[in-house]
Amino acid sequence: MQKERLLCKAEINRYNTPSNATYLSPESQNDMIECCAQEITDTIVSEMSTSGMYAIMADEARDGQSEQLALCVRYVTEGTVKERLLALAEIKSFDAQSIANELQQQLQMRGVAGLKCVAQTYDGAAVMSGSKGGVQAHFRVLHPEAIYVHCYAHELNLVLCHTCRAIPEAAEFFSFLENVYSFFSTSLVNHHKFKEAQSKLGIASAELVQLSNTRWACQLRSINAVLDTLTAIFDCLSAIGSPMAVGLRAKLHKFSTVYLLLMFQSLLSITEGLHKFLQKETVDLAEACFGKQAVCDTLIGKRTDAFATELYDRTKALCEIHNIPEADAARKRKQRKMGEFVVETSLGLGTELSCSQTLKTELLLPCLDRMVCELDQRFSTVDAGLLKDIQACSPNSKNFLDTSCLTEFAKHYGIDVKTEEMLVARNFLAQKREAGCPPKDMLAVHNLLDDDMFPSLKEIIQVALTIPVSSCSCERSFSALRRLHSWLRKTMGQKRLASLAAMSIEGEVLGPLSHNSVIVATFKNRRYTLMRPPTK
């Protein structure tokens, strides 16, 4: 085997070299790195083979002058759900057929293409998600059972993005926050004055947060940072006095701006937990849907006069602290001197929203309604009938162990389900509940069921557990890639990069393996040589 050849090569080098020598040659480094990566891949493939089924998650990202494709797999083994990086490959063509072929080739190279692939999860890019010519369509030709799941974490991000696009005041508000961040971060002088203002006021030192179009958790962090340092921002902008500072202060010193700060702080705090929940590796599709519905119901619950009044009162109290007046709703006059010019920003034409009813009807309700509408529409990429069948595997569902749902679900994956098993399973789990140890989720049900007593039912639930909710594992792989492919390592080849990525991302797989304790230690210290091989 290739792995054995590399180990033998390392041993030969050890015995043919003086005892005080170090192995710094590129060949020795690459041999050891490749050997470690191969150990990791072999372990993952072994676990996948034992599981008998898997799902794929894939995403692509630009890395310098190349395009990297991360292929992650999800499977159930030893009573746990695992998501692992299986391959990192450079792609030359970016059409759907080429990407699908690359995915299949990577699976074949590792000997898992023959296993049952139950699902595929990507982001919403057209080349990946297209139902006719996308990667998911081409991949299903080779794996007909692999249903497509649009990454739920991306879906939630799109909910918030499209809400802001539909509400002009919301889009303008977040653009303003980005301008405030840029003002204090791009200039060291302004940044130092901002820190000094916080120190003089006795405010805990805090940094403003840059907004991100792909990570909406940053939006809430940005809002919280502005609210926490609002007094320092006002004082600093007044002290600087430049035209930009005056304009930013005038915009921030508005009742409607403070209202938007508190409104989005409340709304985004509701969705923040779901953001984190959807990024968990162990979350299943049924629980994700329950979480989404809980958020949706909570947002609907905010559509009341009581919440609108509370929000207005909180805004009024904060404005009184900073001497911000409640302006009457009056339309500003158009600046005629700019009438013949083409400009990229507003001319000041708009309405200053101030009274409680106006703020409620023009800002709060439109944002709430749009978010609820987007949540309902975007979290429905999985067929409703199939989703209902998956939920029948969850003990938290109303149709738990429903015979018709599970039979239809099993039929899609070619599983011969037995009705008698489900009848016995209901009584078996009822006894567990009476004994005070009811299963809390789908994984707990899977682990309670015996392989010999409930073979087909356990296989059905294993399929439901294997279906991914998001492609966040691929995103985490790219985060590791940025740390590895630094300016000091720009000239490394693809093979070395992929091997280092496997060691960095899946290091916990390598740790327990025999003969590798020294290798892991030297890698974590950023030294890629075998300094002290295991003694005989």
XYZ file of C-alpha atoms in Angstrom, residues 57 59 61 70 72-74 82-85 88 151 153-154 215 275-283 469-484 501 504-506:
45
model
C -21.759 18.310 1.527
C -18.782 23.944 -1.470
C -14.110 28.868 -2.670
C -14.271 20.923 -0.300
C -17.365 16.639 3.367
C -19.328 13.528 4.327
C -21.886 12.867 7.034
C -20.082 12.647 12.311
C -19.226 15.168 9.622
C -15.726 14.822 8.176
C -13.631 16.391 5.440
C -9.992 18.954 -0.908
C -28.094 24.495 3.300
C -27.763 28.117 7.431
C -27.568 29.814 4.026
C -22.624 36.009 8.183
C -28.001 30.481 13.453
C -25.851 28.653 15.998
C -28.183 25.655 16.161
C -28.073 25.062 12.407
C -24.272 24.973 12.449
C -24.116 21.988 14.802
C -22.861 18.793 13.209
C -25.293 16.565 15.095
C -28.532 18.446 14.358
C -28.955 20.242 7.528
C -26.208 22.578 6.366
C -22.879 22.714 4.571
C -21.168 24.534 7.443
C -18.498 21.826 7.691
C -17.278 22.944 4.251
C -17.206 26.548 5.412
C -15.124 25.527 8.425
C -12.734 23.746 6.063
C -12.191 26.967 4.132
C -11.554 28.826 7.379
C -8.761 26.348 8.144
C -7.479 26.723 4.600
C -6.945 30.439 5.109
C -4.750 29.703 8.116
C -2.740 27.057 6.275
C -5.823 20.535 5.529
C -5.493 20.415 10.616
C -9.240 19.888 10.263
C -9.470 16.219 11.266
